[in-house]
Tab-separated table of C-alpha atoms in Angstrom:
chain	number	residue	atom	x	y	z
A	1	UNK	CA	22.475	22.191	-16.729
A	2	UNK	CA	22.472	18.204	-16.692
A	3	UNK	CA	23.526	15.916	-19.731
A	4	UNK	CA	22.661	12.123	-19.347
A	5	UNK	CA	25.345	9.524	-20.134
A	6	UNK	CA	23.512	6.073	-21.487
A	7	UNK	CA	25.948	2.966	-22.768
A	8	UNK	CA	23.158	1.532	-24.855
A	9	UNK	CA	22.643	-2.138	-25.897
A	10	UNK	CA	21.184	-3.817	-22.630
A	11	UNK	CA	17.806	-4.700	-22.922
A	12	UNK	CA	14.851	-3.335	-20.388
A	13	UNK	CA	13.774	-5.971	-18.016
A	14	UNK	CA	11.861	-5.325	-14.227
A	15	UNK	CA	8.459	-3.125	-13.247
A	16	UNK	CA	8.018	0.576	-13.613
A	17	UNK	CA	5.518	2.441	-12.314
A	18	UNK	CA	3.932	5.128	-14.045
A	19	UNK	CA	4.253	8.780	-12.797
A	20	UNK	CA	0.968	11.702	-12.753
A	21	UNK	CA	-0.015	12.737	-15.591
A	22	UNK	CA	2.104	16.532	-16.358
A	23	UNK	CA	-0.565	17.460	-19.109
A	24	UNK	CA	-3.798	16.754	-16.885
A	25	UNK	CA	-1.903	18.280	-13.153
A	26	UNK	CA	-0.827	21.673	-14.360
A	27	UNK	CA	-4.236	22.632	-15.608
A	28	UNK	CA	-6.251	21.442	-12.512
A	29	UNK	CA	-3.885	23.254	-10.148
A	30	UNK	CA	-4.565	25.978	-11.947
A	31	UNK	CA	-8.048	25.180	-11.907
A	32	UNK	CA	-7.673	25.717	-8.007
A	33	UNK	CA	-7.131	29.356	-8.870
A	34	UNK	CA	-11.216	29.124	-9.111
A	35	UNK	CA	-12.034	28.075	-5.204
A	36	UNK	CA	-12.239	31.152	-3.247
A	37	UNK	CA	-12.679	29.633	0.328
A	38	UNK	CA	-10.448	26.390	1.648
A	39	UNK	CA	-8.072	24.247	1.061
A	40	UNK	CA	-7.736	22.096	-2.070
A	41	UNK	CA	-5.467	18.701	-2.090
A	42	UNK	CA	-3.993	17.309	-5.440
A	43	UNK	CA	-2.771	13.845	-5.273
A	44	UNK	CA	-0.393	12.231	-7.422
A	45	UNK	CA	1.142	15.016	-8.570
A	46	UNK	CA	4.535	14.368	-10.704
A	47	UNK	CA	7.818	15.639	-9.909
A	48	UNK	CA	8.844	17.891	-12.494
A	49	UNK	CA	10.155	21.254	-13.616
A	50	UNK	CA	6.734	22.117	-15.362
A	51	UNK	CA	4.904	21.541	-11.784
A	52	UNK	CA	7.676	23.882	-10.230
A	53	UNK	CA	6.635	26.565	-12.940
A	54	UNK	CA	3.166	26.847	-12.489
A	55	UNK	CA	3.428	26.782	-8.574
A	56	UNK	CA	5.774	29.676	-9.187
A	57	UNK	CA	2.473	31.288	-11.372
A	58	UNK	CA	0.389	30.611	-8.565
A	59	UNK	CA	2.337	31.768	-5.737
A	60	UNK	CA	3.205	35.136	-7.366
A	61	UNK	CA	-0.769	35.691	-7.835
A	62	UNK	CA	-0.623	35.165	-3.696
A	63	UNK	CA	-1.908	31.029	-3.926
A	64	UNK	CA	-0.882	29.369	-1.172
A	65	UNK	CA	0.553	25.798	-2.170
A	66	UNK	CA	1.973	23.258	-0.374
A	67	UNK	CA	3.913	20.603	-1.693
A	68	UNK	CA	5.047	16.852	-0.246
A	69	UNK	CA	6.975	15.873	-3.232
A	70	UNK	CA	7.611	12.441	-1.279
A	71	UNK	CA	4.005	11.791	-1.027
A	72	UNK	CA	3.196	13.654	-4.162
A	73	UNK	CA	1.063	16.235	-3.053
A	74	UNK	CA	0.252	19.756	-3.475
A	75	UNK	CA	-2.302	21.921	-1.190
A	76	UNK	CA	-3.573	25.160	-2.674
A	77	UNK	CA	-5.351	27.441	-0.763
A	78	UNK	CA	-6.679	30.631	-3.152
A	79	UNK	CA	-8.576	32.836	-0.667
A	80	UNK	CA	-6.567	35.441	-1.054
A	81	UNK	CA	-5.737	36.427	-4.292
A	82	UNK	CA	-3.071	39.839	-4.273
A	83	UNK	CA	-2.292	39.979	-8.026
A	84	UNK	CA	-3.951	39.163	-11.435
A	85	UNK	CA	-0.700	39.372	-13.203
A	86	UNK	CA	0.952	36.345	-14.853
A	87	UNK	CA	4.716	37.677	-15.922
A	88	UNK	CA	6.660	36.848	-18.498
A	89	UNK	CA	9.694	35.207	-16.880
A	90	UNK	CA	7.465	33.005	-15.721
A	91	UNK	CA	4.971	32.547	-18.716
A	92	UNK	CA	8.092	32.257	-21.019
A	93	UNK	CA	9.044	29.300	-19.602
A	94	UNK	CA	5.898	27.523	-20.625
A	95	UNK	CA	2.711	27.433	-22.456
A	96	UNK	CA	0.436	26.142	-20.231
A	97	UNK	CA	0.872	29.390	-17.535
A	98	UNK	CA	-1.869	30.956	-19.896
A	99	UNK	CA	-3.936	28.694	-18.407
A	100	UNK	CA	-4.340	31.486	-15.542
A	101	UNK	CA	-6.372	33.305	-17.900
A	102	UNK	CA	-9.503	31.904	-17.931
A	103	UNK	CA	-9.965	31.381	-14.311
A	104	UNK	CA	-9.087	35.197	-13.477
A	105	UNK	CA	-11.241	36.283	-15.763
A	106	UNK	CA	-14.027	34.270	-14.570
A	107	UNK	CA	-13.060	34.975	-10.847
A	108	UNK	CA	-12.064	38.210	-10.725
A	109	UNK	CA	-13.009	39.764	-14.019
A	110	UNK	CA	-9.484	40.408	-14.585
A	111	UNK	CA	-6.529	38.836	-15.417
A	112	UNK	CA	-3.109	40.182	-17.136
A	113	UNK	CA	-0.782	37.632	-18.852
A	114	UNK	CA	1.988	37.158	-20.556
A	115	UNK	CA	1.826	35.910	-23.742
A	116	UNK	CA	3.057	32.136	-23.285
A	117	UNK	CA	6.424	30.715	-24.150
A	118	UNK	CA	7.929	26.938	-24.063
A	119	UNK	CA	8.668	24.255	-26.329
A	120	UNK	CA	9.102	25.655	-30.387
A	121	UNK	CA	7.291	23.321	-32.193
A	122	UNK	CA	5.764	25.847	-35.037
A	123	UNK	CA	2.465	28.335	-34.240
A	124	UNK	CA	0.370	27.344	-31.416
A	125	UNK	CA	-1.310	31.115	-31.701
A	126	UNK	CA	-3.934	31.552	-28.092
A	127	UNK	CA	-6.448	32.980	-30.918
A	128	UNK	CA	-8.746	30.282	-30.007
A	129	UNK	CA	-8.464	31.100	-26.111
A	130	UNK	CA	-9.164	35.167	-26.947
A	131	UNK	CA	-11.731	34.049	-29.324
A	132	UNK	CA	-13.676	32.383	-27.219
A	133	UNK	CA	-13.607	35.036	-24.064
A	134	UNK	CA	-14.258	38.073	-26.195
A	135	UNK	CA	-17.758	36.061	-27.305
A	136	UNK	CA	-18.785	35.510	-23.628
A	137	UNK	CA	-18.289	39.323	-23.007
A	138	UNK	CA	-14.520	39.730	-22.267
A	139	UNK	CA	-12.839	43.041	-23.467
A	140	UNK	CA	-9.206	41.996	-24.470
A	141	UNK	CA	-5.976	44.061	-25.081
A	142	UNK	CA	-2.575	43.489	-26.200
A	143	UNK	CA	0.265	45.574	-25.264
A	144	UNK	CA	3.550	44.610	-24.505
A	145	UNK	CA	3.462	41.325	-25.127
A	146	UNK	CA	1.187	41.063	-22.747
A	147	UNK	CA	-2.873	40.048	-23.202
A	148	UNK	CA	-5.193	41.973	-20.547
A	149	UNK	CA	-8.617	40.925	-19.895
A	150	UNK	CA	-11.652	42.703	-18.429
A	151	UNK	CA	-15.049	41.964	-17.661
A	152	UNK	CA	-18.500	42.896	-16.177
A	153	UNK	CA	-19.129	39.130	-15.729
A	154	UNK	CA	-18.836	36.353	-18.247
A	155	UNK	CA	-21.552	35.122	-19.957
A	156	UNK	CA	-21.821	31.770	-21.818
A	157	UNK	CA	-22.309	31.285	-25.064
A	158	UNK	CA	-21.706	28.868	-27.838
A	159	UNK	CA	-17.647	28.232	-28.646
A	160	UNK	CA	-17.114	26.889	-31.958
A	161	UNK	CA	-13.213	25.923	-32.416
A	162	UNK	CA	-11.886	25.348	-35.922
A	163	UNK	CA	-10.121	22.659	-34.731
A	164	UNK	CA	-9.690	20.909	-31.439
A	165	UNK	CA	-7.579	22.762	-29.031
A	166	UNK	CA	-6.272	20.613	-26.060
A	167	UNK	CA	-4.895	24.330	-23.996
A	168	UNK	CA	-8.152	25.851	-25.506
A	169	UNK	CA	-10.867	23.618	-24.371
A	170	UNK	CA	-9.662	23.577	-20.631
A	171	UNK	CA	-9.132	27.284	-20.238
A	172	UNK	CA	-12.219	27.736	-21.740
A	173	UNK	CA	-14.142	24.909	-19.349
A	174	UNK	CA	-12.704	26.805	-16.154
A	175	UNK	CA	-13.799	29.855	-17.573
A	176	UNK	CA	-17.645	28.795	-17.961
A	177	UNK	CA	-17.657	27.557	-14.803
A	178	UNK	CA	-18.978	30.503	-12.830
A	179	UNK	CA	-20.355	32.335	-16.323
A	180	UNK	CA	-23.761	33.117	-16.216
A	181	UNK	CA	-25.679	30.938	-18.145
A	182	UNK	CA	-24.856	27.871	-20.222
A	183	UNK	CA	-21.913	27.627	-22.326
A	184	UNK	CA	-21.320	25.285	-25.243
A	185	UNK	CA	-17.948	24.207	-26.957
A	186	UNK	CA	-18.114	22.642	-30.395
A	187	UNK	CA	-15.573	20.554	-31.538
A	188	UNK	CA	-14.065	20.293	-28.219
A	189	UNK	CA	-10.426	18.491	-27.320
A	190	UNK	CA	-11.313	15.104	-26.638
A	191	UNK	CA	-7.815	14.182	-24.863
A	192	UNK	CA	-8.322	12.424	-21.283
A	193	UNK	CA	-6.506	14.786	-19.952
A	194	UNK	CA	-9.268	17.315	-20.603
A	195	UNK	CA	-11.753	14.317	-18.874
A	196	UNK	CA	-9.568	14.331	-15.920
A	197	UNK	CA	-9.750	18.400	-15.720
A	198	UNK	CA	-13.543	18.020	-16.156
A	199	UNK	CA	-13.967	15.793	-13.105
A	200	UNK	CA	-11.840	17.425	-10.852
A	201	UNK	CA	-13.991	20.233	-11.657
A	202	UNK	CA	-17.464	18.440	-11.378
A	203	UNK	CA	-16.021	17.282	-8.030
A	204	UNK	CA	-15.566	20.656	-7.113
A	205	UNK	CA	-19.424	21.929	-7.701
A	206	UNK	CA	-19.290	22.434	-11.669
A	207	UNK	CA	-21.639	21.260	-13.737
A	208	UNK	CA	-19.906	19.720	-16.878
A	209	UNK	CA	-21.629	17.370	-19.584
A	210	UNK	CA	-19.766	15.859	-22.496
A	211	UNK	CA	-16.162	16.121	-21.559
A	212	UNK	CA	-13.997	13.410	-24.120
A	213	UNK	CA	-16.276	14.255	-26.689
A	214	UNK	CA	-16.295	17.204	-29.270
A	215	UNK	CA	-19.452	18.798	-27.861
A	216	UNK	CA	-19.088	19.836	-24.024
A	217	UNK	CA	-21.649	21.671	-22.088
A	218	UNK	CA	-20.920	24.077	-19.136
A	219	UNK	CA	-23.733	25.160	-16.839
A	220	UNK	CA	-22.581	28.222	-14.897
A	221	UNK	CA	-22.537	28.202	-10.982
A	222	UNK	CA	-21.919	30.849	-8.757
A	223	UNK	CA	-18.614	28.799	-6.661
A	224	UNK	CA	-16.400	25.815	-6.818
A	225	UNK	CA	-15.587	24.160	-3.060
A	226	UNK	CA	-12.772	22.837	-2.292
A	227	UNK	CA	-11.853	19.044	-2.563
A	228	UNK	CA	-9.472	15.917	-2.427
A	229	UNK	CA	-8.565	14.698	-6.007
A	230	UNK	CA	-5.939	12.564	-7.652
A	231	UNK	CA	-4.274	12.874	-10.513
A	232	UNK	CA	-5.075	10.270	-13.975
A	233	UNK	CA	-1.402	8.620	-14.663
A	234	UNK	CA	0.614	9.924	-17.493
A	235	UNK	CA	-0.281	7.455	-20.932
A	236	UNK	CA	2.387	9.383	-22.331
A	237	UNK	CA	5.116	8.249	-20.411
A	238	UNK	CA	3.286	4.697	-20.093
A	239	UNK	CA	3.513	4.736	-23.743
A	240	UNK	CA	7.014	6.284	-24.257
A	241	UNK	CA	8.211	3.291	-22.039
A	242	UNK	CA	6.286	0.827	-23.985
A	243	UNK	CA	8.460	2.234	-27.102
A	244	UNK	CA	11.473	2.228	-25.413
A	245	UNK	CA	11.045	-2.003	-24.718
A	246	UNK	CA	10.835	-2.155	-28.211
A	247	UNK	CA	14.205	-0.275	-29.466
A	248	UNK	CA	16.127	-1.988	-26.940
A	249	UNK	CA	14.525	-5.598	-26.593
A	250	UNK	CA	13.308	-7.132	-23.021
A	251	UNK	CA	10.274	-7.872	-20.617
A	252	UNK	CA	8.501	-4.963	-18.717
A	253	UNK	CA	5.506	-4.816	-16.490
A	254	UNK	CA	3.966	-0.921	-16.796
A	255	UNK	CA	1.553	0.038	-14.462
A	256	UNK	CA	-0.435	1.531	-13.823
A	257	UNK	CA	-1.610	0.682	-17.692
A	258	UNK	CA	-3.242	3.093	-19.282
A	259	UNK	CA	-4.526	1.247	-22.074
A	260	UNK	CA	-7.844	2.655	-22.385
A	261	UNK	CA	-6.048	5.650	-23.695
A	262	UNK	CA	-3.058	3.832	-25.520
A	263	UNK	CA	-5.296	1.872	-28.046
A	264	UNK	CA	-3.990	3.135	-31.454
A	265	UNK	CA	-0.357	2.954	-29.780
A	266	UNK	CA	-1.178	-0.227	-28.487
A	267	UNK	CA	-1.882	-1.549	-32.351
A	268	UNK	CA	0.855	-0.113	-33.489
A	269	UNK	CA	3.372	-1.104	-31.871
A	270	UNK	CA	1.375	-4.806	-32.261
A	271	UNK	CA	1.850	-4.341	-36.049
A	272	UNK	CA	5.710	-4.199	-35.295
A	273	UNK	CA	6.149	-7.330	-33.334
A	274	UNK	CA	5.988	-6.249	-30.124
A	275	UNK	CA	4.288	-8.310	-27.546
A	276	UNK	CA	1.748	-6.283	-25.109
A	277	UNK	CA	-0.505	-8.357	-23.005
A	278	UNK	CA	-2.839	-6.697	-20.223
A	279	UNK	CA	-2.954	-7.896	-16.481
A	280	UNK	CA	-4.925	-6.130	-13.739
A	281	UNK	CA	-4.188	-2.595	-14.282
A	282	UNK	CA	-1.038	-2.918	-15.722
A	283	UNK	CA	0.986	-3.807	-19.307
A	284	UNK	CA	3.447	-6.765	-20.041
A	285	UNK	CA	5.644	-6.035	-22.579
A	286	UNK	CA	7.923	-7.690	-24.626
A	287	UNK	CA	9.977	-7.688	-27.425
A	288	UNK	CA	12.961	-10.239	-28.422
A	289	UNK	CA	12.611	-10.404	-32.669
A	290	UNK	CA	13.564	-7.354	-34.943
A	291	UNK	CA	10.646	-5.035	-35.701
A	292	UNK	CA	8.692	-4.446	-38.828
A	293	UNK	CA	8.536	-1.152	-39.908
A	294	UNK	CA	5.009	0.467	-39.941
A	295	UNK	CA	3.318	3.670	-40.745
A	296	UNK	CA	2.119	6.514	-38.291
A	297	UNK	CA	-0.056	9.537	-38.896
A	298	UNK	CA	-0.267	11.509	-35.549
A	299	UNK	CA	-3.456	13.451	-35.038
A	300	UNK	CA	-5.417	14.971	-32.295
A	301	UNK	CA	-7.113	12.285	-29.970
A	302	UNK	CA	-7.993	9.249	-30.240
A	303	UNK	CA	-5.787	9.401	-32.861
A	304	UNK	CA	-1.753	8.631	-32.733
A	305	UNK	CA	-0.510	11.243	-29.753
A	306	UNK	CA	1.989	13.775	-31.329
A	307	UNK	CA	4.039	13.714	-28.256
A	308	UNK	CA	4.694	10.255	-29.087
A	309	UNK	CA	6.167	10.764	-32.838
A	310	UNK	CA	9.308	11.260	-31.628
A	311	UNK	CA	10.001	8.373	-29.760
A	312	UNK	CA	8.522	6.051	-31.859
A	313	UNK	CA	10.674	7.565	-34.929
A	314	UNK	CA	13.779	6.168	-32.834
A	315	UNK	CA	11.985	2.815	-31.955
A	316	UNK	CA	11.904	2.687	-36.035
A	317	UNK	CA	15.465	3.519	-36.797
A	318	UNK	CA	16.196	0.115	-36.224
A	319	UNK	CA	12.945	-2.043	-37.806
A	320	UNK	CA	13.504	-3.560	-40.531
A	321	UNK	CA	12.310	-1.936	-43.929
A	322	UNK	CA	10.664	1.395	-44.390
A	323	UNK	CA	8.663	3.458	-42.016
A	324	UNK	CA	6.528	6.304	-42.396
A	325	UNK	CA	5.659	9.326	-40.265
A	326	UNK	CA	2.973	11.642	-41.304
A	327	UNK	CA	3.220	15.057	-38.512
A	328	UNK	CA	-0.328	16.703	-38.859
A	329	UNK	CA	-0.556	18.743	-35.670
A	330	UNK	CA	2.534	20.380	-34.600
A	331	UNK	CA	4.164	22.448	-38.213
A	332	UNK	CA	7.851	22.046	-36.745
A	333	UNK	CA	7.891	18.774	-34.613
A	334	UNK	CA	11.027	16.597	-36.798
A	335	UNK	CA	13.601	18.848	-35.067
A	336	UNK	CA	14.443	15.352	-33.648
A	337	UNK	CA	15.558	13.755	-37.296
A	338	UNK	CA	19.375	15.758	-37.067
A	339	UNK	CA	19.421	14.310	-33.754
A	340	UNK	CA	18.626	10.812	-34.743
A	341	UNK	CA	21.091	11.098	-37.872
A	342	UNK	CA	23.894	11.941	-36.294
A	343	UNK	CA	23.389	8.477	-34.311
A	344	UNK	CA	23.322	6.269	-37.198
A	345	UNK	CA	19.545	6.988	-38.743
A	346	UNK	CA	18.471	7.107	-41.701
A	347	UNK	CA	15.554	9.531	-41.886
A	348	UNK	CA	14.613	11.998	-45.481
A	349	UNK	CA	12.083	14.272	-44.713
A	350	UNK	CA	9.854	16.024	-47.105
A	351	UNK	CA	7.313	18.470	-45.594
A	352	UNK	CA	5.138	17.188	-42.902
A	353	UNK	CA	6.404	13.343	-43.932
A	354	UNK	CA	9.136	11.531	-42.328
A	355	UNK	CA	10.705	7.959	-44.340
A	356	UNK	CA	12.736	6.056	-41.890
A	357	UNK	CA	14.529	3.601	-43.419
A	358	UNK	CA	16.128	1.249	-40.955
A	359	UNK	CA	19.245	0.470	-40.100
A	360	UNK	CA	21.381	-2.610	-38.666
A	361	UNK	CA	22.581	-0.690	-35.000
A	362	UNK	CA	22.604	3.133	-34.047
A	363	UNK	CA	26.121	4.487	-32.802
A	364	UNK	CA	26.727	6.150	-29.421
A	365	UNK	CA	27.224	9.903	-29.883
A	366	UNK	CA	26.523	13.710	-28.508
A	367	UNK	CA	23.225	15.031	-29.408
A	368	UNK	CA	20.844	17.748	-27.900
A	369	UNK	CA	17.309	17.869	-26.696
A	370	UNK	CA	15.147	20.441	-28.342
A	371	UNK	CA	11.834	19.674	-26.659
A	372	UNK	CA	10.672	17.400	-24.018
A	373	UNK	CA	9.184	14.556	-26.656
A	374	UNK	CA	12.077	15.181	-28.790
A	375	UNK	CA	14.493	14.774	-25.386
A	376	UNK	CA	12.437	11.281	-24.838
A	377	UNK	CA	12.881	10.145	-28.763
A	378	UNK	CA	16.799	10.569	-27.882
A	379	UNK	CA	16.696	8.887	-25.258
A	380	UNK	CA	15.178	5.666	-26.757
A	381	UNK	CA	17.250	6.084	-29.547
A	382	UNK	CA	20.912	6.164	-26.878
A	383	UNK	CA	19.293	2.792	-25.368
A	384	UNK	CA	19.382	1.314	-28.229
A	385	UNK	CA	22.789	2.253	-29.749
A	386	UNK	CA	26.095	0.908	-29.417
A	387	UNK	CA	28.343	2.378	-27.453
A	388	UNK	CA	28.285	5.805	-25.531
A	389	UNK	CA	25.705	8.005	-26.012
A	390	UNK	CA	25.742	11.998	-24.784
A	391	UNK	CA	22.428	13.663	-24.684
A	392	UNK	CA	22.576	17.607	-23.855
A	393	UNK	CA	19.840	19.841	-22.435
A	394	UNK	CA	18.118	17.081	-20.487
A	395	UNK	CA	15.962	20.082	-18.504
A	396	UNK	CA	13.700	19.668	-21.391
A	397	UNK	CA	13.342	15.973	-20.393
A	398	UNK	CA	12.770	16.887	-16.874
A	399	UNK	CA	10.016	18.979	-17.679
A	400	UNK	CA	7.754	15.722	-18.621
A	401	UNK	CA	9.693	12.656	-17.084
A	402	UNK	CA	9.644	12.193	-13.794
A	403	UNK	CA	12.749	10.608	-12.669
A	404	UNK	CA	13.304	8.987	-16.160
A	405	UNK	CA	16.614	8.087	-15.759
A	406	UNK	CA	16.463	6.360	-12.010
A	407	UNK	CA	13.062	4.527	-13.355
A	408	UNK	CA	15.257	3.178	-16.451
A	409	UNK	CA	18.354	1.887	-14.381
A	410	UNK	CA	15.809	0.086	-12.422
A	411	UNK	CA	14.794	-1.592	-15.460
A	412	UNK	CA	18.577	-2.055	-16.150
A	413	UNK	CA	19.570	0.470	-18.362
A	414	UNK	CA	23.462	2.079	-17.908
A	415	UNK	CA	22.234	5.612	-17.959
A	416	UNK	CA	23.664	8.242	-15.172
A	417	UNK	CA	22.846	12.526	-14.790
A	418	UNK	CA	25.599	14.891	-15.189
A	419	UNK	CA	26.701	18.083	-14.568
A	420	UNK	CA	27.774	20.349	-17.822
């Protein structure tokens, strides 16, 4: 295991360019699982340990993938298929390897997984996933630990989630692909992400209406073809960067921008003092006063991105006054606050509600990553502080940063990698 070593205090200055998007590449590589014939290329693909996972899925279900992590790359070729079986050491290690599911079921009429492991951040129950395949004429089983899935051939139907379920809507849209019939999903997952799966898949042969809305319509067709597609960028790292200017003060250009998906971010961090103007496909931003505080409610798309909370909790250690941070979608997602306290913060939390009051400087000392966005709230928080900061368990942080720490000593920052 790695630990990173940041002397914080120096402010962010230079260009950084803005990785593939983890949360959009890991379900349409395994949406390749769904073209039987040829080879499929994925284009900016990121370099990180989630992509590693899932190509571990997919090889052990006998995908052929090829990756050029230099040109960021992967080539899947799914003709031959030799198991239905997702494990658990490899589904433990994250959620998203259910993903599998729904095209093996719609594929093959069988699939066998795990169920899914990964970050703790309170229930994230696959009821909604199960739901949804049982009504287009899956029979499901759990034993072991372990979901199994058979069919006689999907058939689509109307989905109704009770809420919208980022994991939930894609599985399900790969699923309907090759159903028979038309299927409908109310109260879809309108993340961009879920777009970007959508259009690989219409560029593939599918036949998807409505994708970034809550009402998405699947017309069933008998197979997918193989094609070239690239990758959206990651707004979440655009925007954890963006929040990092801001704790530590300076002048950086982020491209590419993002900011059709970054608006209520975008506003926010406005509200706070922070400068953000746009250029062609890119974001200057700067920051040289102290910050207001302001108030965040996160909430499923377009609304404040949970995966963001913790980062922008750190940004607000330091703003002036009081700040508030309202968690509505994951139960257990402040396991960042000890963290943050033990650098200087002053965070009281009462239930889902976070009060930051801020504070003059945060202190340089150990702390450990529970979770990737927790892992990227520390780090913000370390570039920030005085002195020498420790953070522990960065191979949550690799999981959704590419590179983070050589991008931020290009911008300046005294951060190195480590060996425990």
């Amino acid at each position: 295991m790695d630990k990173f070593i940041i002397k914080g205090g120096k402010k962010l200055n230079g260009t950084v360019r803005i990785s593939g998007s983890k949360n959009a590449a890991l379900p349409i590589l395994v949406a390749g699982l769904l073209i039987e014939k040829g080879q499929t290329v994925i284009k900016n693909v990121p370099d990180l340990a989630d992509i590693d996972t899932i190509l571990k899925v997919l090889n052990n279900l006998g995908v052929k993938t090829i990756r050029n992590k230099k040109e960021g790359t992967v080539t899947i070729d799914a003709t031959d298929i030799k198991s239905y079986e997702a494990p658990y050491d490899l589904v433990r290690k994250m959620r998203a390897s259910f993903l599998v599911m729904g095209p093996l079921l719609a594929r093959f009429n069988e699939a066998r997984v795990s169920l899914p492991g990964g970050c703790v951040l309170g229930p994230r129950p696959v009821d909604y996933h199960i739901k949804a395949f049982i009504k287009m004429g899956a029979k499901i089983n759990e034993y072991k630990g372990y979901i199994k899935a058979t069919s006689r051939g999907l058939r689509g139907t109307v989905i109704h989630f009770d809420q919208p379920s980022h994991t939930g809507t894609e599985n399900l849209l790969m699923a309907a692909c090759l159903a028979k019939g038309k299927t409908t999903i109310i109260n879809a997952a309108c993340d961009p992400e879920v777009i970007d799966v959508a259009r690989f898949l219409n560029r593939a042969g599918a036949k998807i209406n409505g994708a970034g809305t809550n009402v998405v319509t699947i017309e069933g067709v008998k197979r997918l073809h193989s094609v070239e597609y690239s990758v959206m960028a990651d707004r979440l790292e655009a925007g954890t960067f963006m929040i990092a200017v801001g704790a530590t003060g300076g002048k950086v250009l982020i491209k590419p921008a993002c900011e059709d998906y970054l608006g209520i971010v975008i506003d926010k961090l406005r509200q706070t003092g922070i400068k953000i103007k746009s250029q062609k496909d890119a974001l200057f931003v700067s920051c040289e006063n102290n910050l207001n505080p302001v108030d965040i409610t996160t909430f499923p798309y377009p609304g404040f991105p949970t995966d963001l909370q913790a980062s922008f909790m750190a940004m607000c250690c330091t703003n002036k006054g009081l700040s508030r941070i309202k968690e509505t979608v994951f139960t257990e997602r402040f396991s960042h606050v000890m963290e943050l306290t033990r650098l200087g913060a002053d965070i009281r939390v009462a239930g889902q509600e976070a009060v930051v009051r801020g504070v003059k400087r945060l202190k340089g000392t150990s702390v450990m990553a529970s979770d990737i966005r927790a892992g990227a709230g520390l780090v913000v928080a370390a570039l920030a502080a005085s002195g020498r900061s420790e953070i522990l368990r960065v191979y949550h942080i690799d999981r959704g940063y590419e590179h983070i720490d050589e991008k931020l000593r290009r911008l300046g920052a005294d951060i190195k990698r480590e060996e425990v």
